[in-house]
Tab-separated table of C-alpha atoms in Angstrom:
chain	number	residue	atom	x	y	z
A	1	MET	CA	0.077	0.093	0.032
A	2	LEU	CA	1.506	3.317	-0.966
A	3	THR	CA	1.812	6.085	1.752
A	4	THR	CA	3.401	9.384	2.046
A	5	ARG	CA	5.854	8.397	4.336
A	6	TYR	CA	8.478	8.456	1.505
A	7	VAL	CA	11.231	5.498	2.547
A	8	PRO	CA	13.994	4.970	0.117
A	9	GLY	CA	12.833	3.101	-3.094
A	10	ALA	CA	8.889	4.480	-2.676
A	11	PRO	CA	6.830	6.113	-5.275
A	12	ASN	CA	7.244	9.828	-4.081
A	13	TRP	CA	6.095	11.310	-7.152
A	14	ILE	CA	4.249	11.498	-10.554
A	15	ASP	CA	3.918	13.371	-13.388
A	16	LEU	CA	2.110	13.870	-16.828
A	17	GLY	CA	4.374	15.029	-19.971
A	18	THR	CA	1.986	16.425	-22.586
A	19	PRO	CA	1.754	18.318	-25.661
A	20	ASP	CA	-1.220	20.426	-24.364
A	21	THR	CA	-1.158	21.566	-20.741
A	22	GLU	CA	-4.152	23.288	-20.796
A	23	ALA	CA	-6.003	20.532	-22.448
A	24	ALA	CA	-4.673	18.013	-19.967
A	25	ALA	CA	-5.533	20.025	-17.013
A	26	ALA	CA	-9.108	20.571	-18.554
A	27	PHE	CA	-9.308	16.562	-19.223
A	28	TYR	CA	-8.066	15.383	-15.816
A	29	SER	CA	-9.772	18.567	-13.706
A	30	SER	CA	-13.303	16.965	-15.289
A	31	LEU	CA	-12.370	13.401	-14.248
A	32	PHE	CA	-10.759	13.446	-10.927
A	33	GLY	CA	-11.929	16.836	-9.634
A	34	TRP	CA	-8.450	17.962	-9.845
A	35	HIS	CA	-7.163	21.923	-9.875
A	36	PHE	CA	-4.276	22.995	-11.999
A	37	GLN	CA	-1.732	25.257	-10.226
A	38	GLU	CA	0.993	27.038	-12.310
A	39	ALA	CA	4.443	26.385	-10.453
A	40	GLY	CA	5.593	29.966	-11.902
A	41	PRO	CA	7.038	31.738	-14.805
A	42	GLN	CA	10.530	29.866	-14.103
A	43	ALA	CA	9.362	26.286	-14.014
A	44	GLY	CA	8.940	26.122	-17.823
A	45	GLY	CA	5.216	25.606	-17.918
A	46	TYR	CA	5.047	22.841	-15.555
A	47	GLY	CA	2.396	22.780	-12.610
A	48	PHE	CA	0.573	21.112	-10.348
A	49	PHE	CA	-2.624	18.590	-9.930
A	50	GLN	CA	-4.389	19.502	-6.989
A	51	LEU	CA	-7.074	17.808	-4.588
A	52	ASP	CA	-8.625	19.886	-1.994
A	53	GLY	CA	-5.155	21.844	-1.784
A	54	LYS	CA	-3.215	18.890	-1.426
A	55	THR	CA	-0.806	17.874	-4.521
A	56	VAL	CA	-1.644	14.584	-6.134
A	57	ALA	CA	0.632	14.786	-9.263
A	58	GLY	CA	2.792	17.072	-11.560
A	59	VAL	CA	2.302	18.175	-15.092
A	60	GLY	CA	4.497	19.654	-17.740
A	61	PRO	CA	5.101	19.741	-21.613
A	62	LEU	CA	7.124	17.280	-23.449
A	63	ALA	CA	10.754	17.921	-22.866
A	64	GLN	CA	12.634	15.811	-25.499
A	65	GLU	CA	12.114	15.403	-29.081
A	66	GLY	CA	9.949	12.593	-30.227
A	67	ALA	CA	8.741	12.046	-26.730
A	68	LEU	CA	5.319	10.468	-26.388
A	69	SER	CA	2.561	11.727	-23.673
A	70	ALA	CA	2.894	9.399	-20.764
A	71	TRP	CA	2.776	9.708	-16.768
A	72	THR	CA	6.167	8.970	-15.290
A	73	PRO	CA	6.603	7.899	-11.735
A	74	TYR	CA	9.530	8.986	-9.499
A	75	PHE	CA	10.828	6.922	-6.681
A	76	HIS	CA	12.491	8.190	-3.355
A	77	THR	CA	16.416	8.692	-3.368
A	78	SER	CA	18.559	10.313	-1.068
A	79	ASP	CA	21.240	10.684	-3.599
A	80	ALA	CA	20.256	11.175	-7.292
A	81	ASP	CA	23.857	10.946	-8.438
A	82	ALA	CA	24.355	7.928	-6.871
A	83	THR	CA	21.132	6.403	-8.160
A	84	ALA	CA	22.244	7.325	-11.519
A	85	LYS	CA	25.348	5.531	-11.308
A	86	ALA	CA	23.770	2.338	-10.078
A	87	VAL	CA	21.297	2.470	-13.005
A	88	GLU	CA	24.008	2.436	-15.656
A	89	GLN	CA	26.230	-0.124	-13.621
A	90	ALA	CA	22.925	-2.576	-13.459
A	91	GLY	CA	22.281	-1.865	-17.346
A	92	GLY	CA	19.892	0.956	-17.629
A	93	THR	CA	20.343	4.199	-19.450
A	94	VAL	CA	20.593	7.789	-17.885
A	95	ARG	CA	17.908	9.787	-20.121
A	96	VAL	CA	17.903	13.042	-17.741
A	97	ALA	CA	21.026	13.448	-15.714
A	98	PRO	CA	20.447	14.404	-12.268
A	99	ASP	CA	19.779	18.274	-11.805
A	100	ASP	CA	18.674	20.716	-8.913
A	101	VAL	CA	14.830	21.942	-9.311
A	102	PHE	CA	15.527	24.990	-7.871
A	103	THR	CA	15.349	24.425	-4.079
A	104	LYS	CA	12.418	22.164	-4.096
A	105	GLY	CA	14.594	18.784	-4.496
A	106	ARG	CA	16.854	16.861	-7.275
A	107	MET	CA	15.588	14.540	-10.016
A	108	ALA	CA	16.701	12.291	-12.713
A	109	GLY	CA	15.354	10.338	-15.558
A	110	PHE	CA	16.286	6.962	-16.522
A	111	THR	CA	15.018	3.891	-19.111
A	112	ASP	CA	15.355	0.276	-17.485
A	113	PRO	CA	16.648	-2.502	-19.368
A	114	GLY	CA	13.411	-3.682	-20.650
A	115	GLY	CA	12.746	-0.150	-22.129
A	116	ALA	CA	10.548	1.371	-19.404
A	117	GLU	CA	11.017	4.900	-18.583
A	118	PHE	CA	10.859	6.053	-14.819
A	119	ALA	CA	12.602	8.647	-12.507
A	120	VAL	CA	13.738	9.731	-9.097
A	121	TRP	CA	13.107	12.515	-6.836
A	122	GLN	CA	15.618	13.491	-4.186
A	123	PRO	CA	13.824	15.627	-1.793
A	124	GLY	CA	14.372	19.383	-0.970
A	125	THR	CA	11.656	21.525	0.101
A	126	ILE	CA	9.299	19.191	-1.576
A	127	GLN	CA	9.366	15.677	0.124
A	128	GLY	CA	7.046	13.907	-2.586
A	129	LEU	CA	3.038	14.157	-3.137
A	130	ASP	CA	0.582	15.354	-0.437
A	131	LEU	CA	-1.892	12.808	-0.952
A	132	VAL	CA	-1.956	8.877	-2.057
A	133	THR	CA	-4.387	5.752	-1.940
A	134	GLU	CA	-7.428	8.262	-1.477
A	135	ASN	CA	-9.982	9.092	-4.133
A	136	GLY	CA	-8.351	10.936	-6.799
A	137	SER	CA	-4.832	10.256	-5.983
A	138	LEU	CA	-2.308	7.963	-6.827
A	139	ALA	CA	-2.743	4.080	-5.971
A	140	TRP	CA	-0.674	1.659	-7.363
A	141	LEU	CA	2.088	1.144	-10.200
A	142	GLU	CA	2.659	-1.744	-12.794
A	143	LEU	CA	5.631	-2.204	-14.710
A	144	TYR	CA	5.058	-3.735	-18.292
A	145	VAL	CA	7.980	-5.252	-19.883
A	146	PRO	CA	8.887	-8.108	-22.096
A	147	GLY	CA	10.725	-10.760	-19.907
A	148	THR	CA	9.817	-9.703	-16.545
A	149	GLU	CA	12.747	-11.707	-14.710
A	150	ALA	CA	15.195	-9.530	-17.069
A	151	VAL	CA	14.101	-6.405	-14.731
A	152	ARG	CA	14.275	-8.117	-11.279
A	153	PRO	CA	17.996	-7.863	-10.760
A	154	PHE	CA	17.958	-4.435	-12.229
A	155	TYR	CA	15.347	-2.921	-9.788
A	156	GLN	CA	16.531	-4.770	-6.561
A	157	ALA	CA	20.355	-3.492	-7.494
A	158	VAL	CA	19.091	0.335	-7.833
A	159	PHE	CA	16.343	0.470	-5.338
A	160	ASP	CA	17.035	-2.816	-3.114
A	161	TRP	CA	13.281	-3.628	-3.593
A	162	LYS	CA	12.001	-7.032	-2.415
A	163	VAL	CA	10.341	-9.023	-5.320
A	164	GLN	CA	7.876	-11.578	-4.724
A	165	ASP	CA	6.240	-14.259	-7.020
A	166	ILE	CA	2.666	-14.370	-6.691
A	167	THR	CA	-0.431	-15.069	-9.070
A	168	PHE	CA	-3.781	-13.188	-9.898
A	169	GLY	CA	-6.000	-16.250	-10.936
A	170	ASP	CA	-3.336	-17.750	-13.604
A	171	MET	CA	-1.755	-14.663	-14.587
A	172	PRO	CA	2.066	-14.916	-12.896
A	173	TYR	CA	2.890	-11.347	-10.867
A	174	LEU	CA	5.728	-9.915	-9.256
A	175	LEU	CA	5.155	-8.052	-6.307
A	176	LEU	CA	7.486	-5.012	-5.510
A	177	SER	CA	8.272	-3.871	-1.906
A	178	THR	CA	10.585	-1.570	-0.653
A	179	SER	CA	12.826	-2.987	1.656
A	180	GLY	CA	13.811	-2.320	5.593
A	181	ASP	CA	11.274	-2.450	8.701
A	182	ASP	CA	9.006	-0.100	7.215
A	183	SER	CA	8.535	-2.129	3.976
A	184	GLN	CA	5.651	-1.229	1.665
A	185	ASP	CA	4.265	-2.573	-1.236
A	186	LEU	CA	4.233	-0.084	-3.946
A	187	GLY	CA	3.516	-2.117	-7.103
A	188	GLY	CA	3.749	-5.194	-9.634
A	189	VAL	CA	5.742	-6.543	-12.782
A	190	MET	CA	3.598	-7.973	-15.775
A	191	SER	CA	4.515	-9.441	-18.956
A	192	LEU	CA	4.001	-7.090	-21.622
A	193	GLN	CA	1.403	-8.115	-24.924
A	194	GLU	CA	3.029	-8.691	-27.815
A	195	GLY	CA	3.050	-4.963	-30.000
A	196	ASP	CA	2.861	-2.952	-26.797
A	197	ARG	CA	5.666	-0.703	-25.718
A	198	PRO	CA	7.323	-1.238	-22.363
A	199	HIS	CA	6.034	1.341	-19.577
A	200	TRP	CA	4.896	2.128	-16.204
A	201	LEU	CA	1.022	2.401	-15.468
A	202	ALA	CA	-0.193	4.588	-12.807
A	203	TYR	CA	-3.407	3.489	-11.128
A	204	PHE	CA	-5.618	6.111	-9.575
A	205	GLU	CA	-8.095	5.502	-6.829
A	206	VAL	CA	-11.669	6.537	-7.586
A	207	ALA	CA	-14.913	6.073	-6.055
A	208	ASP	CA	-16.325	4.374	-8.997
A	209	CYS	CA	-14.818	2.396	-11.721
A	210	ASP	CA	-17.404	2.347	-14.189
A	211	ALA	CA	-18.519	5.833	-13.758
A	212	SER	CA	-15.126	7.047	-14.160
A	213	VAL	CA	-14.729	4.992	-17.507
A	214	VAL	CA	-17.840	6.576	-18.980
A	215	ARG	CA	-16.805	10.225	-17.890
A	216	ALA	CA	-13.141	9.549	-19.528
A	217	ARG	CA	-14.708	8.368	-22.670
A	218	GLU	CA	-17.443	11.554	-22.732
A	219	LEU	CA	-14.307	13.895	-22.224
A	220	GLY	CA	-12.211	12.470	-25.363
A	221	GLY	CA	-10.118	9.581	-23.730
A	222	ASP	CA	-10.072	5.901	-24.722
A	223	LEU	CA	-10.697	2.451	-23.170
A	224	VAL	CA	-7.696	0.346	-23.449
A	225	ALA	CA	-8.756	-2.453	-21.336
A	226	PRO	CA	-12.228	-2.852	-20.154
A	227	ALA	CA	-13.386	-3.001	-16.053
A	228	ALA	CA	-12.505	-6.173	-14.427
A	229	ASP	CA	-12.521	-7.274	-10.940
A	230	ILE	CA	-9.600	-8.673	-9.030
A	231	GLU	CA	-10.890	-10.564	-6.179
A	232	GLY	CA	-9.735	-9.186	-2.877
A	233	VAL	CA	-8.285	-5.872	-4.818
A	234	GLY	CA	-11.017	-4.428	-6.361
A	235	ARG	CA	-12.348	-3.261	-9.933
A	236	PHE	CA	-10.168	-1.591	-12.354
A	237	ALA	CA	-9.818	-0.321	-15.919
A	238	VAL	CA	-7.000	1.110	-18.301
A	239	LEU	CA	-7.599	4.256	-19.940
A	240	SER	CA	-5.434	6.505	-21.941
A	241	ASP	CA	-6.333	10.458	-22.212
A	242	PRO	CA	-6.960	12.388	-25.335
A	243	HIS	CA	-3.363	12.653	-26.083
A	244	GLY	CA	-2.608	8.981	-25.503
A	245	ALA	CA	-1.013	8.985	-21.975
A	246	ARG	CA	-2.210	5.610	-20.583
A	247	PHE	CA	-3.263	5.433	-16.763
A	248	ALA	CA	-5.654	3.270	-14.964
A	249	VAL	CA	-8.847	3.519	-12.582
A	250	ILE	CA	-9.264	1.389	-9.608
A	251	THR	CA	-12.188	1.046	-6.980
A	252	SER	CA	-10.373	-0.816	-4.149
A	253	VAL	CA	-12.110	-3.194	-1.635
A	254	GLY	CA	-12.402	-2.080	1.717
């Protein structure tokens, strides 16, 4: 379960790269009830999605030529530069070199050996998201790559994650958790479908999965995977926004 106790390796930020921040703000505000708050004139168009005054995500224009609109998860690190070295040594690629974001923190962007992009956040004045697991906020992460076993040693080397083999029905699933006494389940790893591209998928908690699917399609989004139930977990569906960024909505059990 995600929390805002940001131990090493835990998800502590997520943001959307999009070709049209204004349109993205309109879509997600209508879907989740978010409010868009600009970060200021020096932030290059970056801003925050907030819910009841609490930051639940970031959003900004695409920064690299040829980049696709996507949600990118960030994981807590106490040393972004050391993490960048660990990524390279474990077979990953440094996509964005470590850099300070004013006094807010230090970030870096990477690509894992399976081809999925992710980032890290070394907190400064901003520790991370203000809200998770509540309606309208980040609830879970999943990694989709070809050959799930190939990324196991990578993420264990970079974040020291615990990786547990479990199943959902007849589907094999790698459960990811942070290490240490304050261990937290943070996501899972699934095999990539043929023809798809490697990616991290963000799940956002909603009060009614089916109603959220209907609303997303009314707003110009697309249905990628129809709503389905997972016993003991909840009901979820995979969507994409009008610019193609994928995300999931889930109504958790309990």
